[in-house]
C-alpha cells in the first residue's frame, strides 16, 4: 500500500512542477528530455550497483524498455498536439481514462478478480476522472479531424501501463526494479537528444539553463512515479486491475486539491461531483480486495 501511495504522491508533484513550468516560461519539451537523464541518475543511486551496459542490453526486459522509452516520447508529443488542437481537459481525460486498457489487460491475461463491487468501482473511477478533468462549463468539444490525437494518447498511455505490467510480471527480477526503471528513462532521454539534434540542424533549437533546472526538478518525482508503481504491482495480493484505477483517480484527486491550494484554480460543480465519485470508487475497489 505504501508503494502505491508514494507513486501517487510522486505523480501529483509532477503536476505541480508542470504548472510551475508555465509560470517560469520553461520549455516543456527540453525540460522533459533533460528530466529523463536525471531520472536515470536517481535510479542508479537507488540501484547502488555499478552500471554494466552489456548486462543491461542482454536482459530479457531490455527490448521492452526500448519500446517504453520510445512510447514515453511519442505519447508526450501526441499529448502536446492534443492540447494545442483540443485543449488541456481533453488530454487529461484521454490520459487518465486509458486506465481501462491495463485493467482489461490484467483481467483477461492474468485472470484477475472481477466482482460486482470492483466493476462498479472501476466504472465510477472512469466517470470521476472525466468529471474532475473538465475545467470548462461547456465540457469537451473535439473537431472530427482532431479526434485521432486524443485517441492515440488514450491507446498510447494504456499500452505504456500494460507493457509495464507485462514486463514486471514476466521478466523483471526484484533486484532489478530500479535498473529496469532507469533504463526506460535513459532510452527516452537518448531519443529526446536525437530530437534536439534534429531541431538544431533545422535551426529551431534554443537551449536555456532554466530548462535544465526544470529537468532536475522533474526527474526525481518522475522516477519515483514509475519505480514505486512497479513496486506496487509486485506487491503480493494487489492486482493491477485494482492498482491502476486507484492510482489514477487518486492522482486526479490530489492534483485537483493542489491546484486549488497552490494555484487558486476554480472548481465547477461537476468537478466536485467527480471528486466525490473518485472517493467512492477508491472505497469500492479497495474493499473488493483483501489488502485493505
mmCIF file of N, CA, C and O in Angstrom, residues 9-104:
data_model
loop_
_atom_site.group_PDB
_atom_site.id
_atom_site.type_symbol
_atom_site.label_atom_id
_atom_site.label_comp_id
_atom_site.label_asym_id
_atom_site.label_seq_id
_atom_site.Cartn_x
_atom_site.Cartn_y
_atom_site.Cartn_z
ATOM 1 N N UNK A 9 1.798 10.201 -4.884
ATOM 2 C CA UNK A 9 2.391 11.474 -4.447
ATOM 3 C C UNK A 9 3.427 11.974 -5.457
ATOM 4 O O UNK A 9 3.490 13.171 -5.760
ATOM 5 N N UNK A 10 4.243 11.060 -5.996
ATOM 6 C CA UNK A 10 5.247 11.444 -6.990
ATOM 7 C C UNK A 10 4.581 12.022 -8.236
ATOM 8 O O UNK A 10 4.999 13.058 -8.757
ATOM 9 N N UNK A 11 3.531 11.360 -8.709
ATOM 10 C CA UNK A 11 2.821 11.836 -9.900
ATOM 11 C C UNK A 11 2.135 13.172 -9.643
ATOM 12 O O UNK A 11 2.051 14.018 -10.542
ATOM 13 N N UNK A 12 1.645 13.376 -8.432
ATOM 14 C CA UNK A 12 0.987 14.641 -8.093
ATOM 15 C C UNK A 12 1.995 15.796 -8.045
ATOM 16 O O UNK A 12 1.685 16.921 -8.443
ATOM 17 N N UNK A 13 3.211 15.512 -7.570
ATOM 18 C CA UNK A 13 4.271 16.525 -7.569
ATOM 19 C C UNK A 13 4.623 16.916 -9.003
ATOM 20 O O UNK A 13 4.896 18.092 -9.288
ATOM 21 N N UNK A 14 4.579 15.955 -9.917
ATOM 22 C CA UNK A 14 4.837 16.240 -11.335
ATOM 23 C C UNK A 14 3.843 17.288 -11.843
ATOM 24 O O UNK A 14 4.208 18.202 -12.591
ATOM 25 N N UNK A 15 2.574 17.158 -11.427
ATOM 26 C CA UNK A 15 1.550 18.126 -11.826
ATOM 27 C C UNK A 15 1.933 19.540 -11.381
ATOM 28 O O UNK A 15 1.845 20.496 -12.156
ATOM 29 N N UNK A 16 2.382 19.666 -10.131
ATOM 30 C CA UNK A 16 2.778 20.977 -9.602
ATOM 31 C C UNK A 16 3.946 21.542 -10.410
ATOM 32 O O UNK A 16 3.968 22.730 -10.769
ATOM 33 N N UNK A 17 4.924 20.701 -10.720
ATOM 34 C CA UNK A 17 6.097 21.146 -11.473
ATOM 35 C C UNK A 17 5.709 21.631 -12.860
ATOM 36 O O UNK A 17 6.207 22.658 -13.340
ATOM 37 N N UNK A 18 4.802 20.912 -13.522
ATOM 38 C CA UNK A 18 4.352 21.344 -14.847
ATOM 39 C C UNK A 18 3.659 22.708 -14.782
ATOM 40 O O UNK A 18 3.804 23.540 -15.684
ATOM 41 N N UNK A 19 2.897 22.916 -13.718
ATOM 42 C CA UNK A 19 2.254 24.227 -13.549
ATOM 43 C C UNK A 19 3.302 25.321 -13.368
ATOM 44 O O UNK A 19 3.147 26.440 -13.874
ATOM 45 N N UNK A 20 4.374 25.006 -12.654
ATOM 46 C CA UNK A 20 5.449 25.984 -12.456
ATOM 47 C C UNK A 20 6.205 26.239 -13.757
ATOM 48 O O UNK A 20 6.736 27.336 -13.959
ATOM 49 N N UNK A 21 6.253 25.250 -14.639
ATOM 50 C CA UNK A 21 6.872 25.452 -15.953
ATOM 51 C C UNK A 21 6.177 26.594 -16.686
ATOM 52 O O UNK A 21 6.828 27.427 -17.328
ATOM 53 N N UNK A 22 4.848 26.625 -16.597
ATOM 54 C CA UNK A 22 4.087 27.690 -17.255
ATOM 55 C C UNK A 22 4.459 29.048 -16.659
ATOM 56 O O UNK A 22 4.659 30.017 -17.379
ATOM 57 N N UNK A 23 4.557 29.104 -15.330
ATOM 58 C CA UNK A 23 4.825 30.364 -14.640
ATOM 59 C C UNK A 23 6.209 30.906 -14.982
ATOM 60 O O UNK A 23 6.394 32.116 -15.159
ATOM 61 N N UNK A 24 7.207 30.015 -15.069
ATOM 62 C CA UNK A 24 8.589 30.452 -15.297
ATOM 63 C C UNK A 24 9.018 30.344 -16.765
ATOM 64 O O UNK A 24 10.209 30.468 -17.070
ATOM 65 N N UNK A 25 8.038 30.094 -17.653
ATOM 66 C CA UNK A 25 8.295 30.057 -19.099
ATOM 67 C C UNK A 25 9.381 29.047 -19.463
ATOM 68 O O UNK A 25 10.282 29.319 -20.263
ATOM 69 N N UNK A 26 9.313 27.874 -18.871
ATOM 70 C CA UNK A 26 10.274 26.811 -19.160
ATOM 71 C C UNK A 26 9.786 26.006 -20.361
ATOM 72 O O UNK A 26 8.600 25.672 -20.462
ATOM 73 N N UNK A 27 10.699 25.704 -21.279
ATOM 74 C CA UNK A 27 10.370 24.900 -22.457
ATOM 75 C C UNK A 27 10.090 23.472 -22.001
ATOM 76 O O UNK A 27 10.987 22.761 -21.545
ATOM 77 N N UNK A 28 8.838 23.042 -22.119
ATOM 78 C CA UNK A 28 8.422 21.752 -21.572
ATOM 79 C C UNK A 28 9.141 20.585 -22.238
ATOM 80 O O UNK A 28 9.577 19.642 -21.561
ATOM 81 N N UNK A 29 9.289 20.625 -23.563
ATOM 82 C CA UNK A 29 9.940 19.527 -24.272
ATOM 83 C C UNK A 29 11.386 19.361 -23.799
ATOM 84 O O UNK A 29 11.824 18.252 -23.476
ATOM 85 N N UNK A 30 12.119 20.469 -23.739
ATOM 86 C CA UNK A 30 13.512 20.385 -23.305
ATOM 87 C C UNK A 30 13.624 19.909 -21.863
ATOM 88 O O UNK A 30 14.469 19.061 -21.537
ATOM 89 N N UNK A 31 12.772 20.440 -21.000
ATOM 90 C CA UNK A 31 12.803 20.034 -19.586
ATOM 91 C C UNK A 31 12.511 18.545 -19.442
ATOM 92 O O UNK A 31 13.147 17.851 -18.631
ATOM 93 N N UNK A 32 11.568 18.041 -20.216
ATOM 94 C CA UNK A 32 11.221 16.620 -20.148
ATOM 95 C C UNK A 32 12.385 15.759 -20.630
ATOM 96 O O UNK A 32 12.702 14.724 -20.040
ATOM 97 N N UNK A 33 13.047 16.193 -21.707
ATOM 98 C CA UNK A 33 14.199 15.435 -22.210
ATOM 99 C C UNK A 33 15.322 15.409 -21.174
ATOM 100 O O UNK A 33 15.901 14.352 -20.883
ATOM 101 N N UNK A 34 15.631 16.562 -20.584
ATOM 102 C CA UNK A 34 16.669 16.603 -19.546
ATOM 103 C C UNK A 34 16.253 15.781 -18.326
ATOM 104 O O UNK A 34 17.078 15.129 -17.670
ATOM 105 N N UNK A 35 14.952 15.803 -18.029
ATOM 106 C CA UNK A 35 14.451 15.087 -16.858
ATOM 107 C C UNK A 35 14.732 13.599 -16.934
ATOM 108 O O UNK A 35 14.989 12.955 -15.919
ATOM 109 N N UNK A 36 14.706 13.038 -18.139
ATOM 110 C CA UNK A 36 14.932 11.609 -18.285
ATOM 111 C C UNK A 36 16.324 11.211 -17.785
ATOM 112 O O UNK A 36 16.497 10.150 -17.188
ATOM 113 N N UNK A 37 17.314 12.067 -18.007
ATOM 114 C CA UNK A 37 18.677 11.756 -17.565
ATOM 115 C C UNK A 37 18.812 11.883 -16.047
ATOM 116 O O UNK A 37 19.529 11.095 -15.413
ATOM 117 N N UNK A 38 18.108 12.855 -15.471
ATOM 118 C CA UNK A 38 18.143 12.984 -14.014
ATOM 119 C C UNK A 38 17.338 11.862 -13.349
ATOM 120 O O UNK A 38 17.705 11.393 -12.264
ATOM 121 N N UNK A 39 16.260 11.423 -14.005
ATOM 122 C CA UNK A 39 15.508 10.274 -13.502
ATOM 123 C C UNK A 39 16.371 9.014 -13.563
ATOM 124 O O UNK A 39 16.363 8.185 -12.642
ATOM 125 N N UNK A 40 17.123 8.871 -14.648
ATOM 126 C CA UNK A 40 18.059 7.752 -14.777
ATOM 127 C C UNK A 40 19.099 7.784 -13.655
ATOM 128 O O UNK A 40 19.398 6.759 -13.029
ATOM 129 N N UNK A 41 19.634 8.972 -13.372
ATOM 130 C CA UNK A 41 20.636 9.123 -12.310
ATOM 131 C C UNK A 41 20.051 8.761 -10.948
ATOM 132 O O UNK A 41 20.713 8.103 -10.127
ATOM 133 N N UNK A 42 18.797 9.179 -10.712
ATOM 134 C CA UNK A 42 18.138 8.831 -9.448
ATOM 135 C C UNK A 42 18.008 7.320 -9.316
ATOM 136 O O UNK A 42 18.211 6.749 -8.239
ATOM 137 N N UNK A 43 17.705 6.663 -10.414
ATOM 138 C CA UNK A 43 17.589 5.215 -10.408
ATOM 139 C C UNK A 43 18.902 4.528 -10.109
ATOM 140 O O UNK A 43 18.954 3.518 -9.395
ATOM 141 N N UNK A 44 19.994 5.073 -10.641
ATOM 142 C CA UNK A 44 21.311 4.499 -10.385
ATOM 143 C C UNK A 44 21.691 4.637 -8.905
ATOM 144 O O UNK A 44 22.334 3.764 -8.339
ATOM 145 N N UNK A 45 21.286 5.739 -8.288
ATOM 146 C CA UNK A 45 21.551 5.924 -6.859
ATOM 147 C C UNK A 45 20.764 4.912 -6.028
ATOM 148 O O UNK A 45 21.272 4.369 -5.041
ATOM 149 N N UNK A 46 19.536 4.647 -6.436
ATOM 150 C CA UNK A 46 18.700 3.681 -5.720
ATOM 151 C C UNK A 46 19.230 2.265 -5.939
ATOM 152 O O UNK A 46 19.260 1.439 -5.015
ATOM 153 N N UNK A 47 19.669 1.985 -7.160
ATOM 154 C CA UNK A 47 20.134 0.638 -7.519
ATOM 155 C C UNK A 47 21.414 0.251 -6.780
ATOM 156 O O UNK A 47 21.608 -0.898 -6.384
ATOM 157 N N UNK A 48 22.317 1.210 -6.613
ATOM 158 C CA UNK A 48 23.574 1.010 -5.871
ATOM 159 C C UNK A 48 24.443 -0.103 -6.460
ATOM 160 O O UNK A 48 25.199 -0.770 -5.759
ATOM 161 N N UNK A 49 24.307 -0.330 -7.766
ATOM 162 C CA UNK A 49 25.169 -1.280 -8.445
ATOM 163 C C UNK A 49 25.921 -0.555 -9.553
ATOM 164 O O UNK A 49 25.373 0.354 -10.172
ATOM 165 N N UNK A 50 27.194 -0.952 -9.824
ATOM 166 C CA UNK A 50 27.906 -0.350 -10.957
ATOM 167 C C UNK A 50 27.145 -0.615 -12.252
ATOM 168 O O UNK A 50 26.650 -1.724 -12.466
ATOM 169 N N UNK A 51 27.031 0.407 -13.090
ATOM 170 C CA UNK A 51 26.291 0.253 -14.342
ATOM 171 C C UNK A 51 27.075 -0.635 -15.300
ATOM 172 O O UNK A 51 28.218 -0.345 -15.634
ATOM 173 N N UNK A 52 26.460 -1.721 -15.721
ATOM 174 C CA UNK A 52 27.051 -2.646 -16.677
ATOM 175 C C UNK A 52 26.176 -2.654 -17.927
ATOM 176 O O UNK A 52 25.144 -3.328 -17.968
ATOM 177 N N UNK A 53 26.587 -1.892 -18.949
ATOM 178 C CA UNK A 53 25.765 -1.734 -20.147
ATOM 179 C C UNK A 53 25.528 -3.062 -20.845
ATOM 180 O O UNK A 53 24.413 -3.352 -21.295
ATOM 181 N N UNK A 54 26.558 -3.886 -20.939
ATOM 182 C CA UNK A 54 26.403 -5.182 -21.618
ATOM 183 C C UNK A 54 25.391 -6.066 -20.894
ATOM 184 O O UNK A 54 24.626 -6.804 -21.531
ATOM 185 N N UNK A 55 25.356 -5.966 -19.557
ATOM 186 C CA UNK A 55 24.374 -6.730 -18.778
ATOM 187 C C UNK A 55 22.964 -6.228 -19.060
ATOM 188 O O UNK A 55 22.030 -7.025 -19.243
ATOM 189 N N UNK A 56 22.825 -4.902 -19.110
ATOM 190 C CA UNK A 56 21.504 -4.313 -19.364
ATOM 191 C C UNK A 56 20.982 -4.742 -20.728
ATOM 192 O O UNK A 56 19.832 -5.159 -20.872
ATOM 193 N N UNK A 57 21.844 -4.646 -21.745
ATOM 194 C CA UNK A 57 21.431 -4.989 -23.111
ATOM 195 C C UNK A 57 21.060 -6.463 -23.229
ATOM 196 O O UNK A 57 20.191 -6.837 -24.026
ATOM 197 N N UNK A 58 21.686 -7.322 -22.426
ATOM 198 C CA UNK A 58 21.420 -8.757 -22.502
ATOM 199 C C UNK A 58 20.192 -9.187 -21.699
ATOM 200 O O UNK A 58 19.750 -10.336 -21.808
ATOM 201 N N UNK A 59 19.631 -8.271 -20.891
ATOM 202 C CA UNK A 59 18.457 -8.616 -20.085
ATOM 203 C C UNK A 59 17.242 -8.890 -20.977
ATOM 204 O O UNK A 59 17.057 -8.266 -22.018
ATOM 205 N N UNK A 60 16.398 -9.814 -20.526
ATOM 206 C CA UNK A 60 15.205 -10.176 -21.308
ATOM 207 C C UNK A 60 14.234 -9.014 -21.438
ATOM 208 O O UNK A 60 13.456 -8.957 -22.394
ATOM 209 N N UNK A 61 14.312 -8.075 -20.477
ATOM 210 C CA UNK A 61 13.375 -6.943 -20.500
ATOM 211 C C UNK A 61 13.891 -5.747 -21.293
ATOM 212 O O UNK A 61 13.185 -4.742 -21.430
ATOM 213 N N UNK A 62 15.107 -5.815 -21.846
ATOM 214 C CA UNK A 62 15.702 -4.643 -22.487
ATOM 215 C C UNK A 62 14.882 -4.157 -23.685
ATOM 216 O O UNK A 62 14.647 -2.955 -23.836
ATOM 217 N N UNK A 63 14.461 -5.074 -24.557
ATOM 218 C CA UNK A 63 13.666 -4.659 -25.724
ATOM 219 C C UNK A 63 12.398 -3.949 -25.273
ATOM 220 O O UNK A 63 11.981 -2.953 -25.875
ATOM 221 N N UNK A 64 11.807 -4.429 -24.198
ATOM 222 C CA UNK A 64 10.602 -3.796 -23.670
ATOM 223 C C UNK A 64 10.861 -2.379 -23.192
ATOM 224 O O UNK A 64 10.036 -1.483 -23.397
ATOM 225 N N UNK A 65 12.015 -2.151 -22.557
ATOM 226 C CA UNK A 65 12.339 -0.799 -22.097
ATOM 227 C C UNK A 65 12.593 0.134 -23.281
ATOM 228 O O UNK A 65 12.297 1.326 -23.208
ATOM 229 N N UNK A 66 13.127 -0.414 -24.361
ATOM 230 C CA UNK A 66 13.340 0.388 -25.570
ATOM 231 C C UNK A 66 11.996 0.851 -26.132
ATOM 232 O O UNK A 66 11.831 2.016 -26.508
ATOM 233 N N UNK A 67 11.037 -0.070 -26.164
ATOM 234 C CA UNK A 67 9.692 0.262 -26.643
ATOM 235 C C UNK A 67 9.051 1.306 -25.726
ATOM 236 O O UNK A 67 8.451 2.283 -26.196
ATOM 237 N N UNK A 68 9.192 1.118 -24.406
ATOM 238 C CA UNK A 68 8.612 2.066 -23.454
ATOM 239 C C UNK A 68 9.264 3.437 -23.561
ATOM 240 O O UNK A 68 8.578 4.462 -23.486
ATOM 241 N N UNK A 69 10.585 3.479 -23.726
ATOM 242 C CA UNK A 69 11.279 4.757 -23.886
ATOM 243 C C UNK A 69 10.768 5.522 -25.083
ATOM 244 O O UNK A 69 10.526 6.741 -25.009
ATOM 245 N N UNK A 70 10.574 4.818 -26.195
ATOM 246 C CA UNK A 70 10.012 5.446 -27.395
ATOM 247 C C UNK A 70 8.585 5.917 -27.142
ATOM 248 O O UNK A 70 8.194 7.020 -27.550
ATOM 249 N N UNK A 71 7.801 5.080 -26.446
ATOM 250 C CA UNK A 71 6.403 5.423 -26.174
ATOM 251 C C UNK A 71 6.300 6.651 -25.286
ATOM 252 O O UNK A 71 5.393 7.480 -25.459
ATOM 253 N N UNK A 72 7.212 6.798 -24.312
ATOM 254 C CA UNK A 72 7.202 7.962 -23.433
ATOM 255 C C UNK A 72 7.274 9.251 -24.256
ATOM 256 O O UNK A 72 6.498 10.194 -24.044
ATOM 257 N N UNK A 73 8.235 9.296 -25.173
ATOM 258 C CA UNK A 73 8.418 10.486 -26.006
ATOM 259 C C UNK A 73 7.238 10.674 -26.952
ATOM 260 O O UNK A 73 6.712 11.787 -27.119
ATOM 261 N N UNK A 74 6.792 9.590 -27.584
ATOM 262 C CA UNK A 74 5.711 9.671 -28.570
ATOM 263 C C UNK A 74 4.406 10.154 -27.949
ATOM 264 O O UNK A 74 3.722 11.030 -28.494
ATOM 265 N N UNK A 75 4.062 9.599 -26.772
ATOM 266 C CA UNK A 75 2.808 9.989 -26.118
ATOM 267 C C UNK A 75 2.886 11.437 -25.637
ATOM 268 O O UNK A 75 1.895 12.173 -25.725
ATOM 269 N N UNK A 76 4.062 11.852 -25.167
ATOM 270 C CA UNK A 76 4.208 13.256 -24.778
ATOM 271 C C UNK A 76 3.972 14.177 -25.968
ATOM 272 O O UNK A 76 3.259 15.189 -25.866
ATOM 273 N N UNK A 77 4.567 13.842 -27.109
ATOM 274 C CA UNK A 77 4.398 14.670 -28.312
ATOM 275 C C UNK A 77 2.931 14.711 -28.743
ATOM 276 O O UNK A 77 2.390 15.776 -29.073
ATOM 277 N N UNK A 78 2.281 13.552 -28.706
ATOM 278 C CA UNK A 78 0.862 13.496 -29.076
ATOM 279 C C UNK A 78 0.004 14.281 -28.078
ATOM 280 O O UNK A 78 -0.972 14.933 -28.467
ATOM 281 N N UNK A 79 0.372 14.225 -26.791
ATOM 282 C CA UNK A 79 -0.357 14.988 -25.773
ATOM 283 C C UNK A 79 -0.218 16.487 -26.032
ATOM 284 O O UNK A 79 -1.176 17.254 -25.873
ATOM 285 N N UNK A 80 0.985 16.910 -26.445
ATOM 286 C CA UNK A 80 1.205 18.325 -26.755
ATOM 287 C C UNK A 80 0.346 18.751 -27.946
ATOM 288 O O UNK A 80 -0.277 19.826 -27.939
ATOM 289 N N UNK A 81 0.287 17.907 -28.980
ATOM 290 C CA UNK A 81 -0.546 18.211 -30.149
ATOM 291 C C UNK A 81 -2.025 18.277 -29.765
ATOM 292 O O UNK A 81 -2.760 19.162 -30.222
ATOM 293 N N UNK A 82 -2.452 17.343 -28.917
ATOM 294 C CA UNK A 82 -3.852 17.318 -28.479
ATOM 295 C C UNK A 82 -4.208 18.577 -27.696
ATOM 296 O O UNK A 82 -5.289 19.149 -27.862
ATOM 297 N N UNK A 83 -3.284 19.005 -26.818
ATOM 298 C CA UNK A 83 -3.502 20.227 -26.046
ATOM 299 C C UNK A 83 -3.678 21.426 -26.967
ATOM 300 O O UNK A 83 -4.570 22.258 -26.769
ATOM 301 N N UNK A 84 -2.842 21.519 -27.988
ATOM 302 C CA UNK A 84 -2.904 22.644 -28.925
ATOM 303 C C UNK A 84 -4.191 22.643 -29.737
ATOM 304 O O UNK A 84 -4.781 23.690 -30.000
ATOM 305 N N UNK A 85 -4.656 21.457 -30.116
ATOM 306 C CA UNK A 85 -5.789 21.362 -31.022
ATOM 307 C C UNK A 85 -7.138 21.239 -30.312
ATOM 308 O O UNK A 85 -8.158 21.678 -30.843
ATOM 309 N N UNK A 86 -7.145 20.641 -29.099
ATOM 310 C CA UNK A 86 -8.428 20.388 -28.433
ATOM 311 C C UNK A 86 -8.495 20.847 -26.988
ATOM 312 O O UNK A 86 -9.567 20.831 -26.395
ATOM 313 N N UNK A 87 -7.361 21.218 -26.383
ATOM 314 C CA UNK A 87 -7.375 21.733 -25.018
ATOM 315 C C UNK A 87 -6.830 20.754 -23.992
ATOM 316 O O UNK A 87 -6.747 19.543 -24.219
ATOM 317 N N UNK A 88 -6.465 21.293 -22.823
ATOM 318 C CA UNK A 88 -5.836 20.513 -21.755
ATOM 319 C C UNK A 88 -6.789 19.480 -21.152
ATOM 320 O O UNK A 88 -6.375 18.382 -20.770
ATOM 321 N N UNK A 89 -8.075 19.813 -21.068
ATOM 322 C CA UNK A 89 -9.044 18.883 -20.488
ATOM 323 C C UNK A 89 -9.122 17.589 -21.284
ATOM 324 O O UNK A 89 -9.254 16.498 -20.731
ATOM 325 N N UNK A 90 -9.040 17.710 -22.614
ATOM 326 C CA UNK A 90 -9.105 16.537 -23.478
ATOM 327 C C UNK A 90 -7.919 15.617 -23.212
ATOM 328 O O UNK A 90 -8.053 14.396 -23.118
ATOM 329 N N UNK A 91 -6.741 16.207 -23.058
ATOM 330 C CA UNK A 91 -5.533 15.424 -22.761
ATOM 331 C C UNK A 91 -5.679 14.718 -21.418
ATOM 332 O O UNK A 91 -5.355 13.535 -21.287
ATOM 333 N N UNK A 92 -6.152 15.447 -20.422
ATOM 334 C CA UNK A 92 -6.304 14.876 -19.090
ATOM 335 C C UNK A 92 -7.251 13.684 -19.103
ATOM 336 O O UNK A 92 -6.964 12.637 -18.516
ATOM 337 N N UNK A 93 -8.390 13.835 -19.776
ATOM 338 C CA UNK A 93 -9.366 12.750 -19.857
ATOM 339 C C UNK A 93 -8.794 11.559 -20.616
ATOM 340 O O UNK A 93 -8.897 10.403 -20.177
ATOM 341 N N UNK A 94 -8.167 11.812 -21.773
ATOM 342 C CA UNK A 94 -7.613 10.732 -22.593
ATOM 343 C C UNK A 94 -6.547 9.953 -21.838
ATOM 344 O O UNK A 94 -6.507 8.712 -21.883
ATOM 345 N N UNK A 95 -5.686 10.676 -21.104
ATOM 346 C CA UNK A 95 -4.606 10.022 -20.370
ATOM 347 C C UNK A 95 -5.136 9.188 -19.218
ATOM 348 O O UNK A 95 -4.747 8.022 -19.043
ATOM 349 N N UNK A 96 -6.019 9.760 -18.418
ATOM 350 C CA UNK A 96 -6.485 9.070 -17.214
ATOM 351 C C UNK A 96 -7.495 7.963 -17.513
ATOM 352 O O UNK A 96 -7.513 6.932 -16.845
ATOM 353 N N UNK A 97 -8.342 8.156 -18.539
ATOM 354 C CA UNK A 97 -9.317 7.118 -18.859
ATOM 355 C C UNK A 97 -8.671 5.932 -19.569
ATOM 356 O O UNK A 97 -9.291 4.873 -19.711
ATOM 357 N N UNK A 98 -7.423 6.103 -19.984
ATOM 358 C CA UNK A 98 -6.698 4.985 -20.596
ATOM 359 C C UNK A 98 -6.478 3.862 -19.592
ATOM 360 O O UNK A 98 -6.045 2.767 -19.963
ATOM 361 N N UNK A 99 -6.766 4.120 -18.315
ATOM 362 C CA UNK A 99 -6.655 3.092 -17.277
ATOM 363 C C UNK A 99 -7.505 1.872 -17.624
ATOM 364 O O UNK A 99 -7.224 0.758 -17.163
ATOM 365 N N UNK A 100 -8.533 2.065 -18.448
ATOM 366 C CA UNK A 100 -9.385 0.944 -18.845
ATOM 367 C C UNK A 100 -8.582 -0.143 -19.560
ATOM 368 O O UNK A 100 -8.900 -1.338 -19.453
ATOM 369 N N UNK A 101 -7.526 0.242 -20.287
ATOM 370 C CA UNK A 101 -6.740 -0.728 -21.060
ATOM 371 C C UNK A 101 -5.945 -1.667 -20.152
ATOM 372 O O UNK A 101 -6.070 -2.898 -20.280
ATOM 373 N N UNK A 102 -5.109 -1.154 -19.208
ATOM 374 C CA UNK A 102 -4.397 -2.095 -18.333
ATOM 375 C C UNK A 102 -5.322 -2.873 -17.401
ATOM 376 O O UNK A 102 -4.985 -3.997 -17.004
ATOM 377 N N UNK A 103 -6.479 -2.306 -17.048
ATOM 378 C CA UNK A 103 -7.441 -3.039 -16.219
ATOM 379 C C UNK A 103 -7.951 -4.267 -16.978
ATOM 380 O O UNK A 103 -7.951 -5.392 -16.457
ATOM 381 N N UNK A 104 -8.368 -4.062 -18.244
ATOM 382 C CA UNK A 104 -8.821 -5.183 -19.070
ATOM 383 C C UNK A 104 -7.681 -6.165 -19.326
ATOM 384 O O UNK A 104 -7.878 -7.381 -19.337
#
